[in-house]
Short mmCIF file of C-alpha atoms and ligand atoms in Angstrom, two decimals:
data_model
loop_
_atom_site.label_atom_id
_atom_site.label_comp_id
_atom_site.label_asym_id
_atom_site.label_seq_id
_atom_site.Cartn_x
_atom_site.Cartn_y
_atom_site.Cartn_z
CA LEU A 290 -14.86 4.43 22.16
CA PRO A 291 -13.36 6.65 19.46
CA LEU A 292 -15.60 9.13 17.72
CA GLU A 293 -15.91 7.06 14.54
CA TYR A 294 -17.35 4.24 16.63
CA GLN A 295 -19.67 6.43 18.65
CA ARG A 296 -21.13 7.77 15.44
CA ALA A 297 -21.82 4.20 14.31
CA ILE A 298 -23.65 3.14 17.46
CA PRO A 299 -27.13 3.96 16.03
CA VAL A 300 -26.35 1.55 13.18
CA LEU A 301 -25.68 -1.29 15.63
CA GLN A 302 -28.77 -0.36 17.62
CA LYS A 303 -31.00 -0.38 14.58
CA LEU A 304 -29.94 -3.95 13.83
CA GLU A 305 -30.40 -4.95 17.47
CA HIS A 306 -33.85 -3.38 17.78
CA ALA A 307 -34.87 -5.42 14.76
CA GLY A 308 -33.87 -8.54 16.67
CA TYR A 309 -30.43 -9.21 15.20
CA GLU A 310 -27.00 -9.34 16.79
CA ALA A 311 -24.46 -6.75 15.69
CA TYR A 312 -20.85 -6.05 16.67
CA PHE A 313 -17.84 -4.05 15.66
CA VAL A 314 -15.22 -6.47 14.31
CA GLY A 315 -11.96 -6.72 12.40
CA GLY A 316 -8.73 -4.80 12.35
CA SER A 317 -10.07 -1.56 13.78
CA VAL A 318 -11.11 -3.22 17.05
CA ARG A 319 -7.52 -4.40 17.35
CA ASP A 320 -6.30 -0.90 16.53
CA ILE A 321 -8.51 0.68 19.20
CA LEU A 322 -7.09 -1.70 21.81
CA LEU A 323 -3.59 -0.75 20.62
CA HIS A 324 -4.48 2.95 20.78
CA GLN A 325 -3.68 3.28 17.10
CA GLU A 326 -5.41 5.27 14.46
CA ILE A 327 -8.32 3.36 12.95
CA HIS A 328 -9.13 3.16 9.24
CA ASP A 329 -12.53 1.65 8.76
CA VAL A 330 -15.42 0.72 11.00
CA ASP A 331 -16.50 -2.83 10.16
CA ILE A 332 -19.73 -4.26 11.49
CA ALA A 333 -20.74 -7.91 11.59
CA THR A 334 -24.32 -9.00 12.11
CA SER A 335 -26.57 -12.01 12.23
CA ALA A 336 -28.91 -10.27 9.76
CA PHE A 337 -28.72 -11.59 6.21
CA PRO A 338 -27.95 -9.14 3.40
CA GLN A 339 -31.57 -8.79 2.30
CA GLU A 340 -32.56 -8.15 5.91
CA ILE A 341 -29.90 -5.45 6.23
CA LYS A 342 -31.20 -3.81 3.08
CA THR A 343 -34.76 -3.61 4.31
CA LEU A 344 -33.60 -1.94 7.55
CA PHE A 345 -31.54 0.84 6.00
CA PRO A 346 -32.90 3.19 3.34
CA ARG A 347 -29.58 3.85 1.60
CA THR A 348 -27.38 0.84 0.80
CA ILE A 349 -24.96 -0.24 -1.91
CA ASP A 350 -24.26 -3.87 -2.80
CA VAL A 351 -20.49 -3.95 -2.64
CA GLY A 352 -20.04 -7.68 -2.18
CA ILE A 353 -23.39 -9.15 -1.57
CA GLU A 354 -22.28 -12.68 -2.51
CA HIS A 355 -19.83 -12.42 0.41
CA GLY A 356 -22.52 -10.93 2.59
CA THR A 357 -21.24 -7.37 2.59
CA VAL A 358 -23.57 -4.41 2.23
CA LEU A 359 -22.41 -0.82 2.34
CA VAL A 360 -24.77 1.26 4.47
CA LEU A 361 -24.90 5.04 4.12
CA GLU A 362 -25.94 6.78 7.32
CA GLU A 363 -25.61 10.49 7.96
CA GLU A 364 -22.35 11.44 6.23
CA GLU A 365 -20.69 8.09 6.90
CA GLN A 366 -20.57 4.70 5.25
CA TYR A 367 -20.24 1.39 6.99
CA GLU A 368 -19.47 -2.08 5.69
CA ILE A 369 -21.93 -4.44 7.30
CA THR A 370 -21.14 -8.10 6.78
CA THR A 371 -23.33 -11.04 7.65
CA PHE A 372 -21.80 -13.63 9.99
CA ARG A 373 -20.40 -16.29 7.72
CA THR A 374 -18.29 -19.40 7.56
CA GLU A 375 -15.98 -20.28 4.73
CA SER A 376 -16.39 -24.01 4.47
CA THR A 377 -15.24 -25.11 1.04
CA TYR A 378 -11.65 -24.24 0.32
CA GLN A 379 -10.09 -25.22 -2.94
CA ASP A 380 -6.47 -24.84 -4.02
CA PHE A 381 -5.42 -23.08 -0.81
CA ARG A 382 -7.15 -19.93 -1.93
CA ARG A 383 -10.05 -17.99 -0.64
CA PRO A 384 -13.20 -20.08 -0.41
CA ASP A 385 -15.40 -20.05 -3.46
CA LYS A 386 -18.46 -20.46 -1.32
CA VAL A 387 -19.41 -18.64 1.84
CA GLU A 388 -22.24 -19.66 4.03
CA PHE A 389 -24.23 -17.14 6.03
CA VAL A 390 -24.79 -18.16 9.63
CA ARG A 391 -26.47 -16.68 12.68
CA SER A 392 -23.64 -17.39 15.09
CA LEU A 393 -20.95 -14.86 15.99
CA GLU A 394 -18.64 -17.65 17.12
CA GLU A 395 -18.64 -19.25 13.68
CA ASP A 396 -17.77 -15.91 12.15
CA LEU A 397 -14.89 -15.21 14.52
CA LYS A 398 -13.47 -18.71 14.03
CA ARG A 399 -12.78 -18.11 10.35
CA ARG A 400 -10.64 -15.04 11.07
CA ASP A 401 -6.88 -15.21 10.67
CA PHE A 402 -5.21 -14.18 13.94
CA THR A 403 -6.50 -14.01 17.49
CA ILE A 404 -5.88 -10.25 17.64
CA ASN A 405 -8.10 -9.86 14.56
CA ALA A 406 -10.89 -11.96 15.98
CA PHE A 407 -12.41 -9.66 18.59
CA ALA A 408 -15.97 -8.46 18.58
CA LEU A 409 -16.87 -5.24 20.34
CA LYS A 410 -20.26 -4.18 21.69
CA GLU A 411 -21.37 -0.57 21.75
CA ASP A 412 -21.00 -0.52 25.56
CA GLY A 413 -17.26 -1.22 25.13
CA LYS A 414 -17.46 -4.89 26.07
CA ILE A 415 -14.95 -7.05 24.21
CA ILE A 416 -15.83 -10.57 23.12
CA ASP A 417 -12.60 -12.51 23.07
CA LEU A 418 -13.15 -16.18 22.27
CA PHE A 419 -9.52 -17.08 21.50
CA ASP A 420 -7.57 -15.25 24.21
CA GLY A 421 -6.61 -12.54 21.78
CA LEU A 422 -6.32 -10.03 24.64
CA ASP A 423 -3.45 -12.06 26.13
CA ASP A 424 -1.77 -12.19 22.75
CA LEU A 425 -2.29 -8.49 22.28
CA HIS A 426 -0.64 -7.85 25.64
CA ASN A 427 2.25 -10.15 24.87
CA HIS A 428 2.67 -8.80 21.33
CA VAL A 429 2.05 -12.21 19.81
CA LEU A 430 0.55 -13.14 16.45
CA ARG A 431 -1.22 -16.46 16.84
CA ALA A 432 -3.40 -18.12 14.23
CA VAL A 433 -6.98 -18.79 15.31
CA GLY A 434 -7.18 -22.58 15.76
CA ASN A 435 -4.76 -24.93 14.03
CA PRO A 436 -2.24 -22.86 12.04
CA HIS A 437 -1.56 -25.59 9.48
CA GLU A 438 -5.23 -25.89 8.65
CA ARG A 439 -5.70 -22.14 8.54
CA PHE A 440 -2.79 -21.60 6.12
CA HIS A 441 -4.03 -24.47 3.97
CA GLU A 442 -7.44 -22.85 3.79
CA ASP A 443 -5.99 -19.54 2.68
CA ALA A 444 -2.24 -19.23 2.18
CA LEU A 445 -2.43 -15.43 2.03
CA ARG A 446 -2.76 -15.49 5.80
CA MET A 447 0.98 -16.22 5.97
CA MET A 448 1.75 -12.96 4.18
CA ARG A 449 -0.77 -11.18 6.36
CA GLY A 450 1.09 -12.53 9.39
CA LEU A 451 4.37 -11.14 8.11
CA ARG A 452 2.87 -7.74 7.40
CA PHE A 453 1.45 -7.57 10.93
CA VAL A 454 4.96 -8.33 12.23
CA SER A 455 6.06 -5.21 10.39
CA GLN A 456 3.04 -3.04 11.17
CA LEU A 457 2.70 -3.94 14.84
CA GLY A 458 6.13 -5.14 15.86
CA PHE A 459 4.57 -8.36 17.20
CA GLU A 460 6.23 -11.75 17.13
CA LEU A 461 4.83 -14.83 15.46
CA GLU A 462 3.92 -17.40 18.08
CA PRO A 463 6.24 -20.44 17.64
CA GLU A 464 3.68 -22.88 16.22
CA THR A 465 2.31 -20.24 13.88
CA LEU A 466 5.85 -19.41 12.74
CA GLU A 467 6.62 -23.10 12.27
CA ALA A 468 3.47 -23.56 10.20
CA ILE A 469 4.45 -20.69 7.91
CA LYS A 470 7.91 -22.18 7.43
CA GLU A 471 6.38 -25.53 6.51
CA ASN A 472 3.69 -24.16 4.23
CA HIS A 473 5.47 -21.26 2.52
CA ALA A 474 5.21 -22.95 -0.88
CA LEU A 475 1.42 -22.62 -0.80
CA LEU A 476 1.90 -18.92 -1.49
CA GLU A 477 2.45 -19.84 -5.09
CA LYS A 478 -1.28 -20.51 -5.39
CA ILE A 479 -2.25 -17.02 -4.30
CA SER A 480 -2.94 -14.29 -6.82
CA VAL A 481 -0.13 -11.78 -7.10
CA GLU A 482 -2.58 -8.91 -6.55
CA ARG A 483 -3.42 -10.14 -3.07
CA VAL A 484 0.22 -10.83 -2.17
CA ASN A 485 1.17 -7.38 -3.49
CA ILE A 486 -1.18 -5.62 -1.04
CA GLU A 487 0.28 -7.42 1.98
CA PHE A 488 3.88 -7.06 0.76
CA VAL A 489 3.52 -3.30 0.34
CA LYS A 490 1.96 -2.99 3.80
CA MET A 491 4.93 -4.96 5.12
CA LEU A 492 7.45 -2.61 3.48
CA LEU A 493 5.59 0.43 4.83
CA GLY A 494 5.33 -0.91 8.38
CA LYS A 495 7.15 0.70 11.29
CA ASN A 496 9.00 -2.53 12.03
CA ARG A 497 10.17 -3.22 8.49
CA GLN A 498 13.39 -4.83 9.71
CA ALA A 499 11.57 -7.55 11.65
CA GLY A 500 9.04 -7.97 8.85
CA LEU A 501 11.72 -8.47 6.21
CA ARG A 502 13.72 -10.82 8.40
CA ALA A 503 10.65 -12.98 9.04
CA PHE A 504 9.85 -12.84 5.31
CA VAL A 505 13.29 -14.30 4.61
CA GLU A 506 13.39 -16.69 7.59
CA THR A 507 10.09 -18.29 6.61
CA GLU A 508 11.22 -18.39 2.96
CA CYS A 509 7.99 -16.82 1.83
CA TYR A 510 10.04 -14.49 -0.38
CA ILE A 511 10.91 -17.38 -2.67
CA TYR A 512 7.34 -17.46 -3.95
CA CYS A 513 7.08 -13.75 -4.60
CA PRO A 514 7.67 -12.30 -8.09
CA GLY A 515 11.31 -11.59 -8.85
CA LEU A 516 12.51 -12.34 -5.32
CA SER A 517 13.56 -15.98 -5.35
CA GLY A 518 17.31 -16.02 -4.87
CA LYS A 519 17.22 -12.52 -3.37
CA GLY A 520 17.28 -13.54 0.28
CA GLU A 521 20.61 -11.86 0.96
CA ALA A 522 19.62 -8.62 -0.71
CA LEU A 523 16.42 -8.60 1.36
CA LEU A 524 18.41 -9.12 4.55
CA ARG A 525 20.68 -6.25 3.55
CA MET A 526 17.58 -4.15 3.11
CA ALA A 527 16.54 -5.22 6.61
CA ASP A 528 19.77 -3.66 7.89
CA LEU A 529 18.89 -0.21 6.58
CA PRO A 530 17.91 2.36 9.23
CA GLU A 531 14.49 1.62 10.68
CA ILE A 532 12.78 4.79 9.57
CA PRO A 533 9.30 4.26 8.13
CA LEU A 534 8.88 4.63 4.39
CA LYS A 535 6.26 7.20 3.53
CA THR A 536 4.84 6.12 0.20
CA GLU A 537 4.36 2.95 -1.80
CA SER A 538 6.48 4.27 -4.67
CA GLN A 539 9.34 4.98 -2.28
CA ALA A 540 9.04 1.45 -0.92
CA TRP A 541 9.35 -0.10 -4.37
CA ALA A 542 12.17 2.27 -5.29
CA LEU A 543 14.19 1.38 -2.21
CA LEU A 544 13.56 -2.32 -2.78
CA LEU A 545 14.69 -2.10 -6.42
CA ASN A 546 17.75 -0.16 -5.35
CA GLN A 547 18.64 -2.88 -2.84
CA LEU A 548 18.08 -5.58 -5.47
CA ASP A 549 20.38 -3.65 -7.78
CA LEU A 550 17.68 -3.28 -10.40
CA SER A 551 17.43 -0.06 -12.37
CA GLY A 552 16.84 1.25 -15.89
CA SER A 553 15.03 -1.21 -18.11
CA ALA A 554 14.82 -3.84 -15.35
CA VAL A 555 12.33 -1.80 -13.32
CA ARG A 556 9.28 -2.19 -15.51
CA PRO A 557 9.30 -5.99 -15.95
CA PHE A 558 9.82 -6.48 -12.20
CA LEU A 559 6.87 -4.26 -11.27
CA LYS A 560 4.74 -5.72 -14.07
CA GLU A 561 5.26 -9.15 -12.56
CA TRP A 562 4.04 -7.72 -9.28
CA LYS A 563 0.98 -6.42 -11.17
CA CYS A 564 1.63 -2.82 -10.21
CA SER A 565 -0.41 -0.19 -12.06
CA ASN A 566 1.16 1.71 -14.94
CA GLN A 567 0.90 4.87 -12.87
CA MET A 568 2.84 3.24 -10.03
CA ILE A 569 5.46 1.93 -12.46
CA LYS A 570 5.96 5.42 -13.88
CA GLU A 571 6.43 6.91 -10.43
CA VAL A 572 8.86 4.22 -9.32
CA GLN A 573 10.92 4.44 -12.50
CA ALA A 574 11.39 8.15 -11.86
CA LEU A 575 12.40 7.58 -8.23
CA VAL A 576 14.86 4.80 -9.09
CA GLN A 577 16.49 6.97 -11.72
CA GLY A 578 16.51 9.98 -9.43
CA LEU A 579 18.01 7.93 -6.62
CA ASP A 580 20.84 6.73 -8.87
CA LEU A 581 21.64 10.32 -9.80
CA ARG A 582 21.27 11.61 -6.26
CA GLN A 583 23.75 9.11 -4.93
CA GLU A 584 26.41 10.78 -7.05
CA GLY A 585 25.61 14.25 -5.71
CA PRO A 586 22.85 16.84 -5.43
CA LEU A 587 20.36 16.72 -8.30
CA LEU A 588 21.19 19.08 -11.16
CA PRO A 589 18.57 21.45 -12.59
CA THR A 590 17.73 19.14 -15.52
CA ALA A 591 17.07 16.22 -13.18
CA LEU A 592 14.98 18.37 -10.85
CA TYR A 593 12.97 19.64 -13.79
CA GLN A 594 12.35 16.16 -15.16
CA LEU A 595 11.42 14.64 -11.81
CA GLY A 596 9.18 17.46 -10.64
CA GLU A 597 9.09 18.71 -7.05
CA THR A 598 7.19 15.83 -5.46
CA ALA A 599 9.44 13.10 -6.85
CA ALA A 600 12.59 15.12 -6.18
CA VAL A 601 11.57 15.51 -2.53
CA GLN A 602 10.77 11.79 -2.34
CA VAL A 603 14.23 10.95 -3.71
CA GLU A 604 15.77 13.27 -1.14
CA GLU A 605 13.79 11.60 1.66
CA LEU A 606 15.24 8.25 0.60
CA MET A 607 18.77 9.53 1.24
CA VAL A 608 18.20 8.85 4.93
CA TYR A 609 18.70 5.15 4.13
CA PHE A 610 22.14 5.95 2.73
CA GLU A 611 23.45 7.77 5.80
CA LYS A 612 22.74 11.20 4.40
CA MET A 613 20.56 13.70 6.16
CA PRO A 614 17.82 14.65 3.68
CA GLU A 615 17.90 18.33 2.82
CA LEU A 616 14.30 18.78 1.84
CA ALA A 617 14.23 22.55 2.12
CA LYS A 618 17.25 22.81 -0.16
CA VAL A 619 15.64 20.57 -2.76
CA ARG A 620 12.41 22.56 -2.64
CA GLN A 621 14.32 25.79 -3.01
CA ALA A 622 16.43 24.49 -5.89
CA TYR A 623 13.22 23.41 -7.59
CA GLN A 624 11.53 26.76 -7.00
CA GLU A 625 14.57 28.48 -8.50
CA LEU A 626 14.17 26.67 -11.81
CA PRO A 627 13.40 29.40 -14.35
CA ILE A 628 10.62 27.27 -15.82
CA LYS A 629 8.73 24.27 -14.46
CA SER A 630 7.36 22.94 -17.72
CA LEU A 631 7.65 23.39 -21.48
CA ARG A 632 4.43 25.41 -21.43
CA GLU A 633 6.25 28.17 -19.56
CA LEU A 634 8.92 28.51 -22.24
CA ALA A 635 8.69 31.96 -23.86
CA ILE A 636 8.71 30.46 -27.37
CA ASP A 637 6.76 27.61 -28.94
CA GLY A 638 6.61 25.79 -32.27
CA LYS A 639 4.28 28.31 -33.83
CA ILE A 640 6.59 31.19 -33.06
CA LEU A 641 9.56 29.29 -34.46
CA LEU A 642 7.76 28.49 -37.71
CA ALA A 643 6.65 32.10 -38.06
CA THR A 644 10.11 33.56 -37.48
CA MET A 645 12.71 31.08 -38.73
CA ASP A 646 11.78 30.94 -42.39
CA ARG A 647 12.09 27.14 -42.54
CA LYS A 648 9.76 24.32 -43.53
CA PRO A 649 8.13 22.42 -40.68
CA GLY A 650 10.15 19.41 -39.60
CA GLN A 651 12.05 17.64 -36.87
CA TRP A 652 14.11 20.78 -36.24
CA VAL A 653 11.20 22.45 -34.43
CA SER A 654 11.03 20.02 -31.54
CA GLU A 655 14.82 19.77 -31.42
CA ALA A 656 15.14 23.54 -31.21
CA LEU A 657 12.51 23.74 -28.47
CA GLN A 658 14.28 21.05 -26.53
CA SER A 659 17.63 22.78 -26.65
CA ALA A 660 15.98 26.11 -25.76
CA GLU A 661 14.29 24.41 -22.81
CA GLU A 662 17.58 22.90 -21.68
CA ALA A 663 19.34 26.25 -22.01
CA VAL A 664 16.72 28.05 -19.95
CA ILE A 665 16.72 25.42 -17.20
CA ASN A 666 20.50 25.70 -16.90
CA GLN A 667 20.31 29.49 -17.01
CA VAL A 668 22.37 29.74 -20.18
CA VAL A 669 19.65 31.88 -21.77
CA LYS A 670 16.93 34.00 -20.20
CA ASN A 671 13.38 32.84 -20.67
CA GLU A 672 12.54 35.73 -22.97
CA ARG A 673 11.27 35.55 -26.50
CA GLU A 674 13.98 37.60 -28.24
CA ALA A 675 16.85 36.01 -26.35
CA LEU A 676 15.54 32.55 -27.15
CA LEU A 677 15.02 33.29 -30.84
CA THR A 678 18.60 34.53 -31.08
CA TYR A 679 19.78 31.41 -29.28
CA VAL A 680 17.82 29.10 -31.60
CA LYS A 681 19.10 30.92 -34.71
CA GLU A 682 22.63 30.45 -33.51
CA GLN A 683 22.04 26.78 -32.84
CA LEU A 684 20.47 26.24 -36.25
CA SER A 685 23.35 27.88 -38.09
CA ASN A 686 25.90 25.64 -36.34
P1 LIG B 2101 -6.03 -3.22 8.06
O1 LIG B 2101 -5.81 -2.37 9.26
O2 LIG B 2101 -4.86 -3.19 7.15
O3 LIG B 2101 -7.33 -2.97 7.35
P2 LIG B 2101 -7.30 -5.64 8.90
O4 LIG B 2101 -6.93 -6.63 9.93
O5 LIG B 2101 -8.52 -4.80 9.15
O6 LIG B 2101 -6.06 -4.71 8.64
P3 LIG B 2101 -8.66 -6.39 6.51
O7 LIG B 2101 -8.12 -6.96 5.24
O8 LIG B 2101 -9.32 -5.06 6.49
O9 LIG B 2101 -7.45 -6.39 7.54
O10 LIG B 2101 -9.65 -7.50 7.09
C1 LIG B 2101 -10.58 -7.24 8.12
C2 LIG B 2101 -10.69 -8.47 9.02
O11 LIG B 2101 -11.15 -9.59 8.25
C3 LIG B 2101 -9.39 -8.93 9.66
O12 LIG B 2101 -9.10 -8.23 10.84
C4 LIG B 2101 -9.66 -10.40 9.89
O13 LIG B 2101 -10.47 -10.58 11.02
C5 LIG B 2101 -10.48 -10.78 8.68
N1 LIG B 2101 -9.66 -11.26 7.55
C6 LIG B 2101 -9.18 -10.52 6.51
N2 LIG B 2101 -8.51 -11.30 5.64
C7 LIG B 2101 -8.55 -12.55 6.13
C8 LIG B 2101 -8.06 -13.81 5.69
N3 LIG B 2101 -7.36 -13.93 4.57
N4 LIG B 2101 -8.34 -14.90 6.45
C9 LIG B 2101 -9.06 -14.79 7.59
N5 LIG B 2101 -9.54 -13.64 8.06
C10 LIG B 2101 -9.30 -12.53 7.35
MG1 LIG B 2102 -9.38 -3.34 7.80
#
């Protein structure tokens, strides 16, 4: 067992000594079996939330109505979730009611894919009720139980399936694939926020090409914001070199580039996807930078406006356009900028007002802007006297 799991063993044992069942469950069990890095240690137990809380001194109610209690032990935190079933499904969305149960089997049955439905004991024993180990070996994504029913219960599972295609390079088992093709329209009922999370994970996956192709083949894309009618563009994107994208903003930027959306079209598209304003700002910069970069190396003004991080991210994206990214060059060009922000300019508004013998007005910010521009392009040195002379000249023209 990996270290993260070994550290959590006392947590399982505490539950067991109190007479409950407890297991490691969820995506990280799958990731251990695949020898991949694990993110979070999830624990499932027959203890009910109140029972969990009496056993552990430090807990936080993170989702107690869903049966999840966050337990703080040593320096770590663990999500402990009571075994549950999700019986009442309305509108093809997540259930509005969950029922706590004492049976592990019931809990594993409600999970989406066989490879996500393992339970693991602290002695390393795997509980595999749905032949997930075979599927794991064969690189197959198979819905637990009847795929039609499972996608009707929660249509997001279809998007989850597609993102696992991209993350794991597995293939959808034929009946599961067929069920996604037949039920793709149910995605319309799912909140954009939930679809967004899976879509981004799909774009960031190592097997993006297969993920995107399955996304188009199953026609799930039609029900995603701004993508209906974009099947061909998405397939073109699937033909780009299979090199993993590093960040979410790069993923959106490359997608927008492939959809031929830039300038004022970026914001409404990402708004529809319910991206945060911060994300929108980052992506707008990358899209703009990418447009400029495709014409040639970024000029000082563009480097200055983008900042080093975004400029490097733009450069990294060049790999998708058959250009070897020259990251060191970009970093050096950025470092060579005489100033990195307006604050570093050797003059400011106060100095201008004190020396120019003019009333305050629009001219101040205009003069600072042209001084900034001149310094960045090495037309004038970033020195007070030189800049004042330059501004005087500009003002008299
Ligand atoms: P990741 O590595 O991205 O966290 P994950 O498989 O752990 O992937 P989570 O969203 O963290 O995904 O969910 C944890 C587990 O809960 C899953 O492995 C699966 O067993 C179950 N699960 C999550 N979402 C669903 C769903 N919509 N329907 C059924 N089971 C789900
Ligand atoms: Mg997880």
